[in-house]
mmCIF file of C-alpha atoms in Angstrom:
data_model
loop_
_atom_site.group_PDB
_atom_site.id
_atom_site.type_symbol
_atom_site.label_atom_id
_atom_site.label_comp_id
_atom_site.label_asym_id
_atom_site.label_seq_id
_atom_site.Cartn_x
_atom_site.Cartn_y
_atom_site.Cartn_z
ATOM 1 C CA MET A 1 -15.584 9.963 32.140
ATOM 2 C CA ALA A 2 -16.160 10.854 28.446
ATOM 3 C CA THR A 3 -19.148 13.019 27.560
ATOM 4 C CA ALA A 4 -21.340 12.212 24.995
ATOM 5 C CA LYS A 5 -20.476 14.380 22.054
ATOM 6 C CA GLN A 6 -16.360 12.456 23.201
ATOM 7 C CA ASN A 7 -18.152 9.619 22.735
ATOM 8 C CA ALA A 8 -19.255 10.230 19.424
ATOM 9 C CA TYR A 9 -16.533 11.560 18.318
ATOM 10 C CA ARG A 10 -14.249 8.572 18.880
ATOM 11 C CA THR A 11 -16.584 6.392 17.474
ATOM 12 C CA LYS A 12 -16.468 8.599 14.124
ATOM 13 C CA LEU A 13 -12.608 8.320 14.304
ATOM 14 C CA ILE A 14 -12.879 4.575 15.152
ATOM 15 C CA LYS A 15 -15.091 4.328 11.666
ATOM 16 C CA LEU A 16 -12.637 6.758 9.601
ATOM 17 C CA VAL A 17 -9.659 4.590 10.542
ATOM 18 C CA HIS A 18 -11.304 0.888 9.047
ATOM 19 C CA VAL A 19 -12.529 2.449 6.380
ATOM 20 C CA ALA A 20 -8.934 3.522 5.395
ATOM 21 C CA ARG A 21 -7.481 0.469 5.934
ATOM 22 C CA ARG A 22 -10.307 -1.174 4.308
ATOM 23 C CA GLU A 23 -9.642 1.003 1.671
ATOM 24 C CA LEU A 24 -5.307 0.855 1.610
ATOM 25 C CA GLY A 25 -5.600 -2.771 1.543
ATOM 26 C CA LEU A 26 -3.714 -3.453 4.992
ATOM 27 C CA ASP A 27 -3.302 -6.629 6.269
ATOM 28 C CA GLU A 28 -3.474 -7.539 10.298
ATOM 29 C CA PRO A 29 0.401 -7.248 10.916
ATOM 30 C CA THR A 30 0.557 -4.193 8.918
ATOM 31 C CA TYR A 31 -2.520 -2.619 10.056
ATOM 32 C CA ARG A 32 -1.134 -3.158 13.825
ATOM 33 C CA ALA A 33 2.140 -2.018 13.384
ATOM 34 C CA ILE A 34 0.772 0.854 11.883
ATOM 35 C CA LEU A 35 -1.683 1.167 15.475
ATOM 36 C CA LEU A 36 1.234 0.875 17.681
ATOM 37 C CA ALA A 37 3.867 2.702 16.022
ATOM 38 C CA GLN A 38 1.314 5.935 15.148
ATOM 39 C CA GLY A 39 -1.299 5.576 18.239
ATOM 40 C CA GLY A 40 1.117 3.838 21.310
ATOM 41 C CA GLN A 41 -1.699 0.741 20.741
ATOM 42 C CA GLU A 42 -2.488 -2.394 18.826
ATOM 43 C CA SER A 43 -6.181 -1.756 18.940
ATOM 44 C CA LEU A 44 -7.886 1.552 18.789
ATOM 45 C CA SER A 45 -10.246 0.338 21.688
ATOM 46 C CA SER A 46 -7.854 0.859 23.734
ATOM 47 C CA MET A 47 -6.045 4.206 22.127
ATOM 48 C CA PRO A 48 -6.814 7.553 23.219
ATOM 49 C CA ILE A 49 -8.588 10.186 21.000
ATOM 50 C CA ASP A 50 -4.949 11.985 20.042
ATOM 51 C CA GLY A 51 -3.687 8.504 19.318
ATOM 52 C CA MET A 52 -6.826 7.924 16.635
ATOM 53 C CA ASN A 53 -5.765 11.388 15.335
ATOM 54 C CA LYS A 54 -2.111 10.331 14.947
ATOM 55 C CA VAL A 55 -3.062 7.057 12.934
ATOM 56 C CA LEU A 56 -5.586 8.427 10.647
ATOM 57 C CA ASP A 57 -3.110 11.584 9.801
ATOM 58 C CA TYR A 58 -0.972 8.896 8.703
ATOM 59 C CA LEU A 59 -2.792 6.993 6.615
ATOM 60 C CA LYS A 60 -4.089 10.051 5.328
ATOM 61 C CA ALA A 61 -0.460 10.245 4.419
ATOM 62 C CA GLN A 62 -0.505 6.927 2.272
ATOM 63 C CA GLY A 63 -3.582 7.918 0.070
ATOM 64 C CA PHE A 64 -6.835 7.545 2.092
ATOM 65 C CA ARG A 65 -9.263 10.492 1.322
ATOM 66 C CA LEU A 66 -11.682 11.287 3.301
ATOM 67 C CA ARG A 67 -15.247 11.751 0.976
ATOM 68 C CA LYS A 68 -16.824 14.767 1.440
ATOM 69 C CA THR A 69 -20.504 14.599 0.371
ATOM 70 C CA SER A 70 -22.523 11.825 0.774
ATOM 71 C CA GLY A 71 -22.837 12.035 -2.809
ATOM 72 C CA ASP A 72 -19.142 11.695 -3.822
ATOM 73 C CA ARG A 73 -18.860 8.264 -5.410
ATOM 74 C CA LYS A 74 -17.893 5.196 -3.361
ATOM 75 C CA GLN A 75 -14.297 3.633 -3.625
ATOM 76 C CA ALA A 76 -14.112 -0.023 -4.734
ATOM 77 C CA THR A 77 -13.037 -2.033 -2.386
ATOM 78 C CA GLY A 78 -12.659 -5.945 -4.356
ATOM 79 C CA VAL A 79 -9.559 -7.230 -4.755
ATOM 80 C CA ASP A 80 -8.407 -6.034 -7.957
ATOM 81 C CA ALA A 81 -9.028 -2.335 -6.438
ATOM 82 C CA ARG A 82 -7.181 -3.291 -3.485
ATOM 83 C CA LYS A 83 -4.004 -4.595 -5.316
ATOM 84 C CA VAL A 84 -4.024 -1.526 -7.277
ATOM 85 C CA ARG A 85 -3.890 0.941 -4.726
ATOM 86 C CA ALA A 86 -1.088 -1.364 -3.107
ATOM 87 C CA LEU A 87 1.411 -1.308 -6.466
ATOM 88 C CA TRP A 88 0.822 2.653 -6.543
ATOM 89 C CA LEU A 89 2.217 3.328 -2.893
ATOM 90 C CA LEU A 90 4.439 0.495 -3.156
ATOM 91 C CA LEU A 91 5.619 3.054 -6.343
ATOM 92 C CA HIS A 92 5.130 5.754 -4.064
ATOM 93 C CA GLU A 93 8.005 4.074 -1.973
ATOM 94 C CA LEU A 94 10.016 3.134 -4.471
ATOM 95 C CA GLY A 95 9.707 7.271 -5.628
ATOM 96 C CA ALA A 96 8.274 6.074 -8.754
ATOM 97 C CA VAL A 97 5.124 7.889 -7.823
ATOM 98 C CA ARG A 98 5.206 11.432 -6.050
ATOM 99 C CA ASP A 99 1.355 11.737 -5.043
ATOM 100 C CA PRO A 100 0.413 8.567 -3.252
ATOM 101 C CA SER A 101 -3.231 10.478 -2.724
ATOM 102 C CA GLU A 102 -6.662 8.522 -4.783
ATOM 103 C CA ALA A 103 -7.166 11.123 -7.481
ATOM 104 C CA ALA A 104 -3.595 10.619 -8.542
ATOM 105 C CA LEU A 105 -4.399 6.966 -8.359
ATOM 106 C CA THR A 106 -7.724 7.867 -10.016
ATOM 107 C CA ALA A 107 -6.293 10.132 -12.737
ATOM 108 C CA TYR A 108 -3.503 7.530 -13.699
ATOM 109 C CA VAL A 109 -6.115 4.499 -14.125
ATOM 110 C CA GLN A 110 -8.178 7.399 -15.949
ATOM 111 C CA ARG A 111 -5.274 7.899 -18.644
ATOM 112 C CA MET A 112 -4.893 3.496 -18.898
ATOM 113 C CA THR A 113 -8.347 2.944 -19.206
ATOM 114 C CA GLY A 114 -10.730 5.518 -20.064
ATOM 115 C CA VAL A 115 -12.662 5.703 -16.639
ATOM 116 C CA ASP A 116 -12.737 7.504 -13.835
ATOM 117 C CA ASP A 117 -12.352 6.202 -10.883
ATOM 118 C CA VAL A 118 -10.715 2.502 -9.691
ATOM 119 C CA GLN A 119 -14.126 1.441 -9.209
ATOM 120 C CA TRP A 120 -14.788 1.210 -13.080
ATOM 121 C CA MET A 121 -12.392 -1.235 -14.150
ATOM 122 C CA ARG A 122 -14.361 -3.426 -15.107
ATOM 123 C CA GLY A 123 -14.677 -4.746 -18.428
ATOM 124 C CA GLU A 124 -12.163 -4.140 -21.475
ATOM 125 C CA CYS A 125 -10.611 -1.638 -22.857
ATOM 126 C CA TYR A 126 -8.625 -1.269 -26.830
ATOM 127 C CA VAL A 127 -5.130 -1.578 -26.034
ATOM 128 C CA ALA A 128 -3.272 -0.585 -29.570
ATOM 129 C CA SER A 129 -0.003 -1.124 -28.584
ATOM 130 C CA ASN A 130 -0.639 -4.462 -27.718
ATOM 131 C CA PRO A 131 -1.014 -6.694 -31.430
ATOM 132 C CA GLN A 132 -1.421 -9.920 -29.541
ATOM 133 C CA LYS A 133 -4.272 -8.794 -27.360
ATOM 134 C CA HIS A 134 -5.876 -6.232 -28.595
ATOM 135 C CA TRP A 135 -8.871 -6.476 -26.105
ATOM 136 C CA GLN A 136 -7.539 -6.645 -22.303
ATOM 137 C CA ALA A 137 -9.650 -6.214 -19.211
ATOM 138 C CA ARG A 138 -9.286 -3.104 -17.674
ATOM 139 C CA ALA A 139 -8.350 -4.355 -13.771
ATOM 140 C CA GLU A 140 -5.708 -6.354 -15.531
ATOM 141 C CA LEU A 141 -4.381 -3.983 -18.293
ATOM 142 C CA VAL A 142 -3.577 -0.943 -14.924
ATOM 143 C CA ILE A 143 -2.240 -4.088 -12.582
ATOM 144 C CA GLU A 144 0.161 -5.473 -15.555
ATOM 145 C CA THR A 145 1.631 -1.804 -15.995
ATOM 146 C CA LEU A 146 1.734 -0.699 -12.824
ATOM 147 C CA LYS A 147 4.004 -4.327 -11.959
ATOM 148 C CA LYS A 148 6.150 -3.660 -15.412
ATOM 149 C CA TRP A 149 6.381 0.189 -13.833
ATOM 150 C CA GLY A 150 7.686 -1.174 -10.397
ATOM 151 C CA MET A 151 10.372 -3.952 -11.971
ATOM 152 C CA ARG A 152 12.151 -0.815 -13.515
ATOM 153 C CA PHE A 153 12.514 0.357 -9.152
ATOM 154 C CA LEU A 154 12.585 -2.888 -7.708
ATOM 155 C CA PRO A 155 16.066 -4.638 -7.940
ATOM 156 C CA GLY A 156 18.437 -1.878 -7.455
ATOM 157 C CA ALA A 157 16.153 -1.214 -4.329
ATOM 158 C CA ILE A 158 16.439 -4.486 -3.088
ATOM 159 C CA VAL A 159 19.932 -4.516 -3.162
ATOM 160 C CA GLN A 160 20.108 -1.156 -1.241
ATOM 161 C CA LEU A 161 17.479 -2.828 1.064
ATOM 162 C CA LYS A 162 19.878 -6.131 1.329
ATOM 163 C CA ASP A 163 23.317 -3.956 2.133
ATOM 164 C CA GLU A 164 20.849 -2.141 5.258
ATOM 165 C CA VAL A 165 19.798 -5.257 6.672
ATOM 166 C CA HIS A 166 23.604 -6.906 6.813
ATOM 167 C CA ALA A 167 24.199 -3.577 7.981
ATOM 168 C CA ARG A 168 21.582 -4.139 11.048
ATOM 169 C CA HIS A 169 22.319 -7.890 11.256
ATOM 170 C CA ARG A 170 26.244 -7.190 12.287
ATOM 171 C CA GLN A 171 24.982 -4.459 13.995
ATOM 172 C CA GLY A 172 22.841 -7.347 16.337
ATOM 173 C CA LEU A 173 20.123 -4.702 15.673
ATOM 174 C CA LEU A 174 17.638 -7.599 14.330
ATOM 175 C CA THR A 175 14.388 -9.384 16.682
ATOM 176 C CA GLN A 176 14.406 -13.354 15.563
ATOM 177 C CA GLU A 177 11.443 -12.216 13.789
ATOM 178 C CA GLN A 178 13.384 -10.072 11.764
ATOM 179 C CA ARG A 179 15.812 -12.647 11.226
ATOM 180 C CA GLU A 180 13.516 -15.029 10.248
ATOM 181 C CA CYS A 181 11.779 -12.093 7.437
ATOM 182 C CA ALA A 182 15.646 -11.601 6.061
ATOM 183 C CA ARG A 183 16.305 -15.799 6.234
ATOM 184 C CA GLN A 184 12.912 -15.708 3.593
ATOM 185 C CA ALA A 185 13.970 -12.742 1.687
ATOM 186 C CA PHE A 186 17.876 -13.919 1.333
ATOM 187 C CA GLU A 187 17.168 -17.823 -0.018
ATOM 188 C CA ARG A 188 14.645 -16.637 -2.744
ATOM 189 C CA GLY A 189 17.117 -16.522 -5.731
ATOM 190 C CA LEU A 190 15.675 -13.449 -8.306
ATOM 191 C CA ASP A 191 16.747 -12.127 -11.636
ATOM 192 C CA PRO A 192 14.673 -10.313 -14.417
ATOM 193 C CA ASN A 193 12.610 -13.715 -15.390
ATOM 194 C CA VAL A 194 11.049 -14.812 -12.140
ATOM 195 C CA GLY A 195 8.856 -11.329 -12.031
ATOM 196 C CA PHE A 196 7.528 -8.860 -10.164
ATOM 197 C CA ASP A 197 5.731 -11.201 -7.721
ATOM 198 C CA ALA A 198 9.307 -12.871 -6.792
ATOM 199 C CA HIS A 199 10.295 -9.597 -6.229
ATOM 200 C CA ASN A 200 7.751 -7.675 -4.261
ATOM 201 C CA PHE A 201 7.923 -11.005 -1.726
ATOM 202 C CA VAL A 202 12.115 -9.965 -1.324
ATOM 203 C CA TRP A 203 11.590 -6.639 -0.594
ATOM 204 C CA ASP A 204 8.100 -7.054 1.850
ATOM 205 C CA ASN A 205 10.647 -9.427 3.756
ATOM 206 C CA LEU A 206 13.440 -6.321 3.933
ATOM 207 C CA ARG A 207 11.148 -4.091 5.063
ATOM 208 C CA ALA A 208 9.644 -6.011 8.155
ATOM 209 C CA ALA A 209 13.244 -7.119 8.451
ATOM 210 C CA VAL A 210 14.469 -3.535 9.166
ATOM 211 C CA GLY A 211 11.206 -2.900 10.985
ATOM 212 C CA ARG A 212 9.503 -0.580 8.007
ATOM 213 C CA PRO A 213 6.251 -2.974 7.478
ATOM 214 C CA PHE A 214 4.257 -0.178 5.633
ATOM 215 C CA PRO A 215 5.359 2.962 3.659
ATOM 216 C CA PRO A 216 6.807 6.095 5.019
ATOM 217 C CA ARG A 217 5.068 9.245 5.683
ATOM 218 C CA SER A 218 4.998 11.603 2.634
ATOM 219 C CA ASN A 219 6.588 15.152 2.209
#
């Protein structure tokens, strides 16, 4: 039977995993896939403590950072903040960003907008390089810039991943669900004019088709 101390530690781990999920912007399928792959169960309630620690370690490797003191600035959990973090992790997955951590993202946001945390991306900032729209919403600026950065890498990465999907299909390694993801990816026509969102849709489906629902562990 678990002791009171073990139960308290277990409760703490559950809270931390939930915080990490929220801050990394994980949807339900991705979250469950991580629990199963790292902890051996699709639910925290049925997972042993060592499994929870493995899940938490994995989420830390993807950019989640523990706050050391209660006085630290609270991280934003709004839609824009989740988009920015998701784009940052995608760029890390594509090899464009070396450091996926929150600290590295904060430094990037500060360079772009003059504010020192994703939480403070509200309001507008002056963009000297844009003659048609000098003043732009900070969140919009960061998101658009990250998407443009992603488009330098996504088309080539998609070509490579399509080859991998073809190879796994020929070997009979795709499940029915993975074949459906592959179908959606291959049916979507892509050219530079369709933009980031269409490319990201294809990338996500190809990644699911090869069994990689979330960026791999960073070194």
